[in-house]
Structure formats: structure tokens, C-alpha cells
Coordinates of C-alpha atoms in Angstrom, one line a residue:
M1 CA 0.0 0.0 0.0
R2 CA 2.4 2.6 -1.2
Q3 CA 2.5 5.2 -3.9
R4 CA 4.3 5.2 -7.2
A5 CA 7.7 3.9 -7.9
A6 CA 8.2 6.7 -5.4
V7 CA 7.6 5.9 -1.8
L8 CA 9.0 3.1 0.1
C9 CA 7.9 0.2 2.0
G10 CA 5.2 1.3 5.2
A11 CA 15.0 7.1 20.2
A12 CA 12.8 5.6 22.5
V13 CA 14.5 3.2 24.9
I14 CA 13.5 -0.3 23.8
A15 CA 11.6 -1.6 26.7
A16 CA 8.1 -2.8 27.4
G17 CA 5.5 -0.1 27.7
T18 CA 7.6 2.8 26.4
V19 CA 5.1 3.8 23.8
T20 CA 2.3 5.9 25.2
A21 CA -1.2 4.6 24.5
V22 CA -3.9 6.7 22.9
P23 CA -7.3 5.2 23.4
A24 CA -9.4 4.2 20.5
E25 CA -12.8 5.9 20.1
A26 CA -15.7 4.0 21.4
T27 CA -17.3 1.5 19.0
A28 CA -20.6 2.7 17.4
T29 CA -23.1 0.2 16.3
R30 CA -24.1 2.5 13.5
L31 CA -22.1 5.1 11.7
P32 CA -23.2 8.6 12.7
Q33 CA -24.9 10.3 9.8
P34 CA -23.6 13.8 8.9
A35 CA -25.8 16.8 8.2
P36 CA -27.5 16.5 4.8
T37 CA -25.1 17.3 2.0
A38 CA -25.9 20.9 0.9
P39 CA -26.7 21.5 -2.7
A40 CA -23.6 22.5 -4.5
A41 CA -23.0 24.3 -7.7
G42 CA -21.7 22.0 -10.4
P43 CA -17.9 21.9 -10.8
H44 CA -16.5 24.4 -13.4
W45 CA -14.7 22.1 -15.9
E46 CA -11.7 23.3 -17.8
E47 CA -9.6 21.5 -20.3
C48 CA -6.5 19.8 -18.9
A49 CA -5.8 17.6 -21.8
T50 CA -2.6 15.5 -22.2
E51 CA -1.2 13.8 -25.2
D52 CA -2.5 10.5 -23.9
Y53 CA -5.9 11.8 -22.8
P54 CA -6.9 14.6 -25.1
T55 CA -10.5 15.0 -23.7
L56 CA -9.5 15.2 -20.0
Q57 CA -11.1 18.0 -18.0
C58 CA -10.3 19.3 -14.5
A59 CA -12.2 21.1 -11.8
S60 CA -12.2 21.6 -8.0
L61 CA -14.8 21.2 -5.3
E62 CA -15.0 22.6 -1.8
V63 CA -16.1 20.2 0.9
P64 CA -16.3 20.5 4.7
L65 CA -13.2 19.5 6.6
D66 CA -15.6 18.0 9.2
H67 CA -18.8 16.7 7.5
A68 CA -20.6 17.0 10.8
R69 CA -20.1 20.8 10.5
P70 CA -21.0 21.4 6.8
R71 CA -20.7 25.2 7.2
G72 CA -17.4 25.0 9.0
E73 CA -13.9 25.1 7.5
Q74 CA -13.7 24.0 3.9
I75 CA -11.0 22.1 2.0
T76 CA -10.6 21.6 -1.7
L77 CA -10.8 18.4 -3.8
A78 CA -9.2 18.2 -7.2
L79 CA -11.4 16.5 -9.8
S80 CA -10.9 15.2 -13.4
R81 CA -13.4 14.1 -16.0
V82 CA -13.7 12.4 -19.4
P83 CA -17.2 13.3 -20.4
H84 CA -19.7 10.9 -21.9
T85 CA -20.3 11.2 -25.7
A86 CA -23.1 8.6 -26.2
R87 CA -26.8 9.4 -26.2
T88 CA -27.3 6.7 -23.7
Y89 CA -25.9 8.2 -20.5
Q90 CA -25.4 6.1 -17.4
G91 CA -24.2 8.8 -15.0
P92 CA -20.8 9.3 -13.3
L93 CA -18.3 6.5 -12.8
L94 CA -15.9 7.5 -10.1
V95 CA -12.5 5.8 -10.2
N96 CA -9.9 5.5 -7.4
P97 CA -6.4 3.9 -7.6
G98 CA -5.9 3.0 -3.9
G99 CA -3.2 3.9 -1.5
P100 CA -4.5 5.4 0.6
G101 CA -2.7 8.4 -0.8
G102 CA -3.0 7.7 -4.5
S103 CA -4.0 10.4 -7.0
G104 CA -6.9 9.5 -9.3
L105 CA -6.8 12.4 -11.7
T106 CA -4.9 10.6 -14.5
L107 CA -6.7 7.3 -13.8
A108 CA -9.9 8.8 -15.2
G109 CA -8.2 9.2 -18.6
F110 CA -6.7 5.7 -18.4
V111 CA -10.0 4.0 -17.5
A112 CA -12.0 5.9 -20.2
S113 CA -9.4 5.0 -22.9
S114 CA -9.0 1.4 -21.8
L115 CA -12.7 0.4 -21.5
P116 CA -14.4 -0.5 -24.8
A117 CA -15.2 2.8 -26.5
K118 CA -19.0 2.1 -26.6
V119 CA -19.0 1.5 -22.8
A120 CA -16.8 4.4 -21.8
A121 CA -18.9 6.8 -24.0
Q122 CA -21.9 6.1 -21.7
Y123 CA -20.3 7.5 -18.6
D124 CA -18.7 10.6 -17.2
V125 CA -15.5 9.0 -15.9
I126 CA -14.5 11.0 -12.8
G127 CA -11.1 10.9 -11.2
F128 CA -10.3 12.7 -7.9
D129 CA -7.5 13.4 -5.5
P130 CA -8.9 12.4 -2.1
R131 CA -8.5 14.8 0.8
G132 CA -4.9 15.5 1.5
V133 CA -3.7 14.1 -1.8
G134 CA -1.9 15.7 -4.7
R135 CA -3.7 18.7 -6.1
S136 CA -6.3 18.7 -3.4
S137 CA -5.7 21.3 -0.7
P138 CA -4.3 21.1 1.9
A139 CA -1.9 18.4 0.6
L140 CA -0.1 16.7 3.3
D141 CA 3.7 16.4 3.4
C142 CA 4.7 15.6 7.0
R143 CA 8.4 15.2 6.7
P144 CA 10.0 15.8 3.3
G145 CA 12.8 13.4 2.5
H146 CA 11.8 10.9 5.1
F147 CA 12.9 8.0 2.8
A148 CA 16.1 9.6 1.5
P149 CA 18.8 7.0 1.2
V150 CA 20.6 5.5 2.9
R151 CA 18.3 4.5 5.7
P152 CA 19.2 2.1 8.6
D153 CA 18.9 -1.6 7.7
S154 CA 15.3 -2.6 8.1
V155 CA 16.2 -5.8 10.0
P156 CA 16.8 -4.6 13.6
D157 CA 19.4 -7.2 14.4
T158 CA 21.1 -4.9 17.0
P159 CA 19.5 -2.6 19.6
D160 CA 21.2 0.4 17.9
V161 CA 19.5 -0.4 14.5
E162 CA 16.2 -0.9 16.2
R163 CA 16.5 2.4 18.1
A164 CA 17.4 4.2 14.9
N165 CA 14.4 2.9 13.0
L166 CA 12.1 3.6 16.0
A167 CA 13.4 7.2 16.1
R168 CA 12.6 7.7 12.4
A169 CA 9.0 6.4 12.9
E170 CA 8.4 8.5 16.0
S171 CA 9.9 11.6 14.3
F172 CA 7.5 11.2 11.3
A173 CA 4.5 10.9 13.6
D174 CA 5.6 13.9 15.6
A175 CA 6.1 16.0 12.4
C176 CA 2.6 15.1 11.2
G177 CA 1.2 16.2 14.5
D178 CA 3.1 19.4 14.5
K179 CA 2.2 20.4 11.0
Y180 CA -1.4 19.1 10.7
A181 CA -2.9 18.9 14.1
D182 CA -6.2 20.5 13.0
V183 CA -6.4 18.3 9.9
L184 CA -5.4 14.8 10.9
P185 CA -8.6 14.0 12.8
Y186 CA -10.4 14.2 9.5
I187 CA -8.0 12.3 7.2
D188 CA -9.7 8.9 7.2
T189 CA -11.7 6.6 5.1
V190 CA -15.1 7.6 6.4
S191 CA -14.4 11.3 5.7
A192 CA -13.2 10.4 2.2
A193 CA -16.4 8.5 1.6
R194 CA -18.4 11.5 2.7
D195 CA -16.4 13.4 0.1
V196 CA -17.4 10.9 -2.5
D197 CA -21.0 11.7 -1.8
A198 CA -20.3 15.4 -2.0
I199 CA -18.9 14.8 -5.4
R200 CA -22.0 12.9 -6.4
A201 CA -24.2 15.8 -5.2
A202 CA -22.1 18.4 -7.0
L203 CA -22.5 16.4 -10.2
G204 CA -26.2 16.4 -9.8
A205 CA -26.5 12.6 -9.8
E206 CA -29.0 10.7 -7.8
K207 CA -26.7 7.6 -7.9
L208 CA -23.2 7.0 -8.9
S209 CA -21.1 4.1 -10.1
Y210 CA -17.7 3.4 -8.5
F211 CA -14.6 1.5 -9.7
G212 CA -11.8 1.1 -7.1
Y213 CA -8.5 -0.7 -7.1
S214 CA -6.7 -1.9 -3.9
Y215 CA -7.4 0.4 -1.0
G216 CA -10.0 2.0 -3.3
T217 CA -12.1 -1.2 -2.8
Y218 CA -12.3 -0.4 0.9
L219 CA -13.2 3.2 0.2
G220 CA -15.9 2.0 -2.1
A221 CA -17.3 -0.5 0.4
V222 CA -17.4 2.1 3.1
Y223 CA -19.2 4.5 0.8
A224 CA -21.7 1.8 0.0
K225 CA -22.2 1.2 3.7
L226 CA -23.0 4.8 4.3
H227 CA -25.1 5.4 1.2
P228 CA -26.4 2.0 -0.2
Q229 CA -29.3 3.7 -1.9
R230 CA -26.9 5.9 -3.9
V231 CA -24.9 3.1 -5.4
R232 CA -25.7 2.2 -9.0
R233 CA -22.8 -0.1 -9.8
L234 CA -19.8 -1.0 -7.8
V235 CA -16.6 -2.6 -9.1
L236 CA -13.9 -3.7 -6.6
D237 CA -10.6 -4.9 -8.1
S238 CA -8.0 -6.5 -5.8
A239 CA -10.1 -6.2 -2.6
V240 CA -8.7 -5.3 0.8
G241 CA -9.8 -7.8 3.4
P242 CA -12.5 -5.7 5.2
E243 CA -12.1 -7.6 8.4
D244 CA -8.3 -7.0 8.6
V245 CA -8.1 -3.2 8.7
W246 CA -5.2 -2.4 9.1
Y247 CA -2.6 -4.0 11.3
D248 CA -3.5 -7.6 10.5
A249 CA -3.7 -6.7 6.8
N250 CA -0.1 -5.8 6.8
L251 CA 0.9 -9.1 8.6
H252 CA -1.0 -11.1 6.0
Q253 CA 0.8 -9.1 3.3
D254 CA 4.2 -10.1 4.7
L255 CA 3.5 -13.8 4.0
A256 CA 2.0 -13.2 0.6
F257 CA 4.9 -10.9 -0.6
N258 CA 7.4 -13.6 0.5
D259 CA 5.6 -16.1 -1.6
R260 CA 5.5 -13.8 -4.6
H261 CA 9.2 -12.9 -4.2
R262 CA 10.0 -16.7 -4.3
A263 CA 7.9 -17.0 -7.4
F264 CA 10.1 -14.3 -8.9
M265 CA 13.2 -16.2 -7.9
A266 CA 11.8 -19.4 -9.5
W267 CA 11.1 -17.4 -12.7
I268 CA 14.8 -16.2 -12.8
A269 CA 15.9 -19.9 -12.4
E270 CA 13.7 -20.9 -15.3
H271 CA 15.5 -18.3 -17.4
D272 CA 19.1 -19.2 -16.4
A273 CA 20.2 -18.8 -20.0
A274 CA 19.3 -15.1 -19.8
Y275 CA 20.5 -14.3 -16.2
G276 CA 23.2 -16.9 -15.4
L277 CA 22.1 -17.2 -11.7
G278 CA 21.5 -20.9 -11.7
T279 CA 18.5 -23.2 -12.2
D280 CA 17.8 -23.9 -8.6
P281 CA 15.3 -21.3 -7.2
E282 CA 16.7 -21.7 -3.6
R283 CA 20.2 -20.9 -4.8
V284 CA 18.9 -17.9 -6.7
E285 CA 17.1 -16.8 -3.6
S286 CA 20.3 -17.3 -1.5
A287 CA 22.2 -15.1 -4.0
W288 CA 19.6 -12.4 -3.6
Y289 CA 20.0 -12.4 0.2
A290 CA 23.8 -12.4 -0.2
M291 CA 23.4 -9.3 -2.4
R292 CA 21.3 -7.7 0.3
A293 CA 23.9 -8.5 3.0
A294 CA 26.7 -7.0 0.8
L295 CA 24.6 -3.8 0.2
A296 CA 24.0 -3.4 3.9
K297 CA 27.8 -3.0 4.3
R298 CA 28.5 -1.1 1.0
P299 CA 25.5 0.6 -0.6
A300 CA 25.5 0.6 -4.4
G301 CA 26.3 4.0 -5.7
G302 CA 26.1 5.3 -2.2
R303 CA 22.3 5.1 -2.5
V304 CA 21.1 1.5 -2.5
G305 CA 21.5 -0.1 0.9
A306 CA 19.6 -3.1 2.3
S307 CA 16.4 -1.2 2.9
E308 CA 16.5 0.5 -0.5
L309 CA 17.0 -2.9 -2.1
E310 CA 13.8 -4.1 -0.6
D311 CA 12.1 -0.9 -1.8
T312 CA 13.3 -1.6 -5.3
Y313 CA 12.2 -5.3 -5.4
M314 CA 8.9 -4.9 -3.6
P315 CA 7.2 -3.6 -6.8
G316 CA 7.9 -6.9 -8.4
G317 CA 5.4 -8.3 -6.0
Y318 CA 2.7 -6.0 -7.4
Y319 CA 3.4 -6.5 -11.1
N320 CA 5.4 -9.2 -12.9
G321 CA 6.0 -6.9 -15.8
Y322 CA 8.8 -5.5 -13.7
W323 CA 10.5 -8.8 -13.3
P324 CA 12.8 -8.7 -16.4
Y325 CA 14.2 -5.3 -15.3
L326 CA 14.7 -6.4 -11.8
A327 CA 16.3 -9.6 -12.9
E328 CA 18.8 -7.9 -15.1
A329 CA 19.9 -5.6 -12.3
F330 CA 20.3 -8.5 -9.9
A331 CA 22.3 -10.5 -12.5
A332 CA 24.6 -7.5 -13.3
Y333 CA 25.4 -7.1 -9.6
V334 CA 26.0 -10.8 -8.9
N335 CA 27.8 -11.8 -12.1
D336 CA 29.7 -8.7 -13.0
G337 CA 29.9 -6.6 -9.9
D338 CA 28.1 -3.9 -11.9
T339 CA 26.0 -1.6 -9.6
G340 CA 24.8 0.7 -12.4
P341 CA 21.6 -1.3 -13.3
L342 CA 20.8 -1.7 -9.7
V343 CA 21.0 2.0 -9.0
E344 CA 18.9 2.6 -12.1
A345 CA 16.3 0.1 -10.9
Y346 CA 16.2 1.9 -7.6
E347 CA 15.6 5.2 -9.3
N348 CA 12.8 3.7 -11.4
F349 CA 11.0 1.6 -8.8
G350 CA 12.1 2.6 -5.3
A351 CA 13.4 6.1 -5.0
P352 CA 11.3 8.7 -3.2
D353 CA 10.0 11.9 -4.8
A354 CA 7.7 14.8 -3.7
S355 CA 4.5 12.9 -4.8
G356 CA 5.7 9.9 -2.9
D357 CA 6.3 12.0 0.3
N358 CA 2.7 13.3 0.0
G359 CA 1.3 9.8 -0.7
Y360 CA 3.1 8.3 2.3
S361 CA 1.8 11.2 4.6
V362 CA -1.8 10.5 3.6
Y363 CA -1.2 6.7 3.8
T364 CA -0.1 7.0 7.4
A365 CA -2.8 9.6 8.3
V366 CA -5.6 7.4 7.0
Q367 CA -4.4 4.0 8.2
C368 CA -3.4 5.2 11.7
R369 CA -6.7 7.0 12.1
D370 CA -9.0 4.3 10.5
A371 CA -8.3 1.6 13.1
G372 CA -6.5 0.7 16.2
W373 CA -2.8 -0.2 16.2
P374 CA -0.6 -1.7 18.9
R375 CA 0.9 1.2 21.0
D376 CA 3.3 -1.1 22.8
W377 CA 6.3 -1.7 20.6
D378 CA 6.8 -5.1 22.1
D379 CA 3.8 -6.3 20.2
W380 CA 5.2 -5.2 16.9
R381 CA 8.6 -6.7 17.6
D382 CA 7.2 -10.1 18.6
D383 CA 4.8 -10.3 15.6
S384 CA 7.5 -9.2 13.2
W385 CA 10.3 -11.5 14.4
G386 CA 7.8 -14.4 14.5
L387 CA 6.9 -13.8 10.8
Y388 CA 10.5 -13.1 9.8
E389 CA 11.5 -16.7 10.5
K390 CA 8.9 -17.8 7.8
A391 CA 8.9 -14.8 5.4
P392 CA 12.0 -12.6 5.6
F393 CA 11.6 -10.7 2.4
L394 CA 9.4 -7.7 3.5
V395 CA 8.5 -8.2 7.1
W396 CA 10.6 -5.6 8.7
N397 CA 10.5 -3.1 5.8
N398 CA 6.7 -3.3 6.1
A399 CA 6.8 -2.9 9.9
W400 CA 8.8 0.3 9.8
Y401 CA 6.6 1.6 7.0
N402 CA 3.7 1.4 9.3
A403 CA 5.4 2.0 12.6
P404 CA 4.4 5.7 12.9
C405 CA 1.0 4.3 13.9
A406 CA 2.5 3.2 17.2
F407 CA 3.1 6.9 17.9
W408 CA 0.3 8.6 16.0
P409 CA -0.9 11.9 17.6
T410 CA -4.7 11.3 17.0
P411 CA -6.8 8.6 18.5
S412 CA -8.0 5.8 16.2
R413 CA -11.5 5.2 15.0
Q414 CA -13.1 1.7 14.9
P415 CA -13.1 0.0 11.5
V416 CA -16.3 0.2 9.5
D417 CA -18.3 -3.0 9.3
V418 CA -18.9 -3.0 5.6
A419 CA -21.3 -6.0 5.6
N420 CA -24.2 -5.0 3.3
A421 CA -27.3 -6.6 2.0
E422 CA -28.8 -3.4 0.5
L423 CA -26.8 -3.1 -2.7
P424 CA -27.5 -3.8 -6.3
P425 CA -25.2 -6.5 -7.8
V426 CA -21.5 -5.8 -7.0
L427 CA -18.6 -7.2 -9.1
L428 CA -15.3 -8.2 -7.5
F429 CA -12.0 -9.2 -9.2
Q430 CA -9.2 -11.0 -7.3
A431 CA -6.0 -12.9 -8.3
T432 CA -5.2 -16.0 -6.4
G433 CA -1.6 -15.0 -5.9
D434 CA -2.0 -11.3 -5.2
A435 CA 0.5 -10.2 -2.5
A436 CA -0.7 -6.7 -1.7
T437 CA -4.3 -7.8 -1.1
P438 CA -4.2 -11.5 -0.6
Y439 CA -6.9 -13.7 -2.1
E440 CA -8.6 -14.4 1.2
G441 CA -9.5 -10.7 1.5
G442 CA -11.4 -10.8 -1.8
V443 CA -13.3 -13.9 -0.6
A444 CA -14.2 -12.1 2.6
A445 CA -15.4 -9.1 0.7
H446 CA -17.5 -11.3 -1.5
R447 CA -19.1 -12.9 1.6
L448 CA -19.8 -9.6 3.3
L449 CA -21.3 -7.8 0.3
G450 CA -24.6 -9.7 -0.2
G451 CA -25.4 -10.5 -3.8
S452 CA -21.9 -9.8 -5.0
S453 CA -20.1 -11.8 -7.7
L454 CA -16.5 -12.7 -7.6
V455 CA -14.3 -13.2 -10.7
V456 CA -11.1 -15.0 -10.0
E457 CA -7.9 -14.8 -12.0
E458 CA -6.6 -18.3 -11.4
G459 CA -2.8 -18.5 -11.1
G460 CA -2.4 -14.7 -11.3
G461 CA -0.1 -12.8 -9.0
N462 CA -0.5 -9.2 -10.0
H463 CA -2.3 -6.6 -8.0
G464 CA -4.8 -4.7 -10.1
I465 CA -5.9 -7.1 -12.8
T466 CA -8.7 -5.5 -14.9
L467 CA -7.7 -3.2 -17.8
S468 CA -4.3 -4.8 -17.8
G469 CA -4.4 -7.1 -20.8
N470 CA -6.6 -10.0 -19.6
D471 CA -9.5 -10.1 -22.1
C472 CA -11.5 -12.6 -20.0
L473 CA -11.5 -10.3 -17.0
D474 CA -12.2 -7.2 -19.1
E475 CA -15.2 -8.9 -20.8
H476 CA -16.9 -9.4 -17.4
L477 CA -16.1 -5.7 -16.5
A478 CA -17.5 -4.4 -19.8
A479 CA -20.7 -6.5 -19.5
Y480 CA -21.3 -5.2 -16.0
L481 CA -20.8 -1.6 -16.8
T482 CA -23.0 -1.9 -19.9
D483 CA -26.1 -3.4 -18.3
G484 CA -25.3 -4.7 -14.8
T485 CA -24.7 -8.3 -15.9
V486 CA -22.7 -10.3 -13.4
P487 CA -21.7 -14.0 -13.5
H488 CA -23.4 -16.4 -11.1
G489 CA -21.5 -19.5 -9.9
D490 CA -22.6 -22.8 -8.4
G491 CA -22.2 -21.7 -4.8
G492 CA -18.4 -22.0 -4.6
E493 CA -16.1 -19.1 -3.8
A494 CA -15.8 -17.9 -7.4
D495 CA -18.7 -17.0 -9.7
A496 CA -16.3 -17.0 -12.7
V497 CA -12.7 -18.0 -13.3
C498 CA -10.3 -16.5 -15.8
P499 CA -6.8 -18.0 -16.5
A500 CA -3.9 -15.7 -15.7
L501 CA -1.8 -14.2 -18.5
P502 CA 1.6 -15.9 -19.0
D503 CA 4.6 -14.5 -17.1
P504 CA 6.8 -12.2 -19.1
K505 CA 9.9 -13.2 -21.0
P506 CA 13.4 -11.8 -20.5
L507 CA 14.1 -8.6 -22.3
E508 CA 15.4 -9.1 -25.9
S509 CA 17.1 -5.8 -25.8
K510 CA 17.7 -2.8 -23.6
A511 CA 15.0 -0.9 -25.5
A512 CA 12.3 -3.5 -24.8
S513 CA 9.5 -2.4 -22.6
T514 CA 6.7 -3.9 -20.5
S515 CA 3.2 -4.4 -21.8
S516 CA 1.8 -0.9 -22.4
R517 CA -1.6 -1.2 -20.7
G518 CA -0.2 -3.2 -17.8
S519 CA 2.7 -1.0 -17.1
T520 CA 0.6 2.2 -17.5
L521 CA -2.0 0.9 -15.1
H522 CA 0.5 -0.2 -12.5
G523 CA 2.3 3.1 -12.7
L524 CA -1.0 4.8 -11.8
L525 CA -1.8 2.4 -9.0
G526 CA 1.6 2.7 -7.4
F527 CA 2.8 0.5 -4.6
R528 CA 1.5 -0.1 -1.1
G529 CA -1.9 0.3 -2.4

């Protein structure tokens, strides 16, 4: 759940009870309803076309910082639109790339151009930057340069390394509290879902359709819980496990990412002729960890240490189109001692930038506020070391990415129970080998959303699977958006099954590129999301 190839994987004395607890807010049986959404003037759309998306338009919308006080302080949401062109008009289709912290402005153009033209023409495809994100205002940036290299090794195998990482996490939380004390209590999924309804009202639509990837599936499910009568169609791709928000979700990720990394190592072994790292996946994996150990002592180019290496290779767990590039960098380092390709891979997939700093700030603000997190570091330490023995690839990198939640300056809400039997048919998509949102989460969402249909990509390991080249999946998506058609299974977990696309081949030349649609989509979805 992280943004772009840009952000990286989400000193107190180390002793029990050193992290001060902040109580979670009391559980509410029903979500409190805000004051009715005031009628709003429609957004003023202006051209903001790009070469790829020549019909894209942009606008802004003011919404309350606190929806319980609709006439109080206002913030601004950035919107984008590809307008409908067909006589048959099915209303707005809001799209969200996940995160939390992902910008959806360009995603509107991508979705409109990737759907069949006759389907896209029937919708106003609407993108938006959720509160705190990108071109919305205020845009959060708690601690610029927080992920600047070289960071401490993520694996805290000495007390000094653990203290250094804890100090970074606490300083980030403190910086957020210092800069955004008045805003942080309202950076959460429920508030973002209220914003979605404000967008609907401003567009003059009685109902809206929604298409979310990754964390965007949770945002969509929460919106549907708040306003089931306002949902026309709901597409959830790579669904978050709604019952795991958020600490447990990250623990489940750790195991799934380790499995996906091992699948990548096996792929390299299958292509020994291209990479020369051996035909035994376990030996290839051992070589990768030996590279990590070497970089911990001597970072490549003074920039890629052990933690940065994890940042660089984690995106391969989201999208196998990156595997050929990551494999070449790995092989160049091991076989030739050449650090150049590794540094280049870090710059492309793992290095931080300003949008990544913003995305991470919103990510932590939302996740730390949405649900309770352990406030005693001993709990984090015990859970992480226990998982590390089974799944070393990402456990500690992920722990430190989320560790500011142990020190977060605002109290946590209770997670939303998204169980819902009041919706029209809902369509879910899930890959069996998804690392970021493991398959079990999609099954849980299917169970909780009564009347939903689940389309499974059997054998797939990518995160975000529709509009990425799998025609079988996309046919189900197009049918649903056309007239609400959903598949119905025989009572098992899946209502329809699509075979996964084949894994990529090694690059034939340095100029070779990944699949256009797949790489474009995953660039928009980013990582950690």
C-alpha cells in the first residue's frame, strides 16, 4: 500500500510499555450520519488535456473538513473528468487507484481510454484526489525526505539499529502532528467516503457508479455502507480484506509478498540462459539475500543499501511486468559486480519523490486514524520477528513503513463493518496470488457484500488485474458496466474463473518495454496500495 515507484515500504528506549497509548474511540453500532449534503454548484470544468488523454477536463470542489459541520472550515478536492459522448448516459463513474494516498486524476483518462469505447462513452469517468492528496488542498507532506537514502537496515538485528528505526518512525508521527494537528482527525476513510457523496451531489447525480482498485475497494465498500441507496454499480478490483483493517492486513501481506518474491526467484531460475544465476530457485534466492547483505555493508552508488534494495524489489510483488528489469539488475550485480543497473532500478522503482512523500503522509494519516494499532512496541517486535522466520523478504520493511501508527498523535476510530445486503449486484475481481491484497480478502469481501459476484484470476499474482491485458476479465467488466450483468457460480467461492496471463519473457534488448496497458496501469496504481 504505497504510492508510485516513489515511496517506500510502510530514540525511545527499547523496553516494554515505552510507547504511550492513545485510546481508540468507542465502538458505534451504526455510523453517525452527517448533516445532509448541501446542494452545491456544479464543478466548473476546464480543459487539462494531455497527449495520452486529449479529452480530459479538470475542476475543483470545496467540501467540509468536518462533514458534521458542513458550514465550517472547507477544504478543496481536485477532480478530473472524461465526459460521456453517447446518447445513452449512465451517469458518473468515479475511479480510485488506492493507496491510501493515490492520485486518481490521470486514472480517469486511463479507464476511459481502456474500456471499450462504446462502454466508456456512456459514462462521465470521474477521477479525484482524495482529501490530503496531490492537487487537493491542503496536501499533506509531513516530513519531506523521510525516505532519503541510505536508511538504517530494516532488519533490527542490533539494539542500535532498532532504536534508529524507531526514532525515524516517531519523528515522522511527531512531524505530522506538529504540521497538521487540525487536519489529521479528518483524514480517514469515512471522511473520504463523505467526500465521494459530496462529489455525487455536486455532479447532480441521484446515484453513482464506482470503480476502485486496492485500498480503493475499501473506500468504495465504506461509501456503499454509508449510502447504499446511492450506489448504481460497484466494481472492486483486488479487494482489501475488510475484516483485517489495518494491522492484520499488513501481517498477511508479509507472508504473501514472501511467496511472490519466491515466485520471482523461480522465474529467474527458469531463465538461467538469460541471467546466469542458476537453475535452482533456492540458490537464486540465496544469491539475492547475499546481495542484500553486501549492500548493507556497502550501498550501491552510495544510494542502495539493504532497505533501498527491498524498496526496489517490492514492486515486483505487485506486477510481474517489472521482473525482467529487476532480474537484469540482480544479475549484473552478482555476475559482474556492476552496480549501475541496480541504481537505475532503484531510481525507477524505489526512489522517493515529492508525490511519494505526499502519498506516504496520507497513507499513514488514513491508516493510523482508521483503526486501532498496537501502542506497545513489544507487540510489533514479537509479531515481526515471528513472521520473519517464515517470510524474511518484506516483514521488517513493512513494519517500519507502518510504525508511525505506534506513535500517532490522533486517536483511532473503529473500523467500519462493511457488511451490506442493501446493494445492487456488485462485481469483484481477485487474483489467487495477489501479494498486496491476498486472495482471502477478496473472498471475505464477497461474503460480506450480499449478492456480489467474484471473478477470480486463477494463477495470477498481479495486484490490479482489470484493464491490464486479460481479455477474459475485461469482458466481465464491460458487461457489468454496460447493463449490470454479473456471473453467477454454483455456490463456490468464485462465480467465474479466468486464466492468468503468462509470465513475461526476459528482455530481448535494452530498449524492450513492458506491456503498455499493464505498465501504465501499475504506474498509476503505485505501490502499497
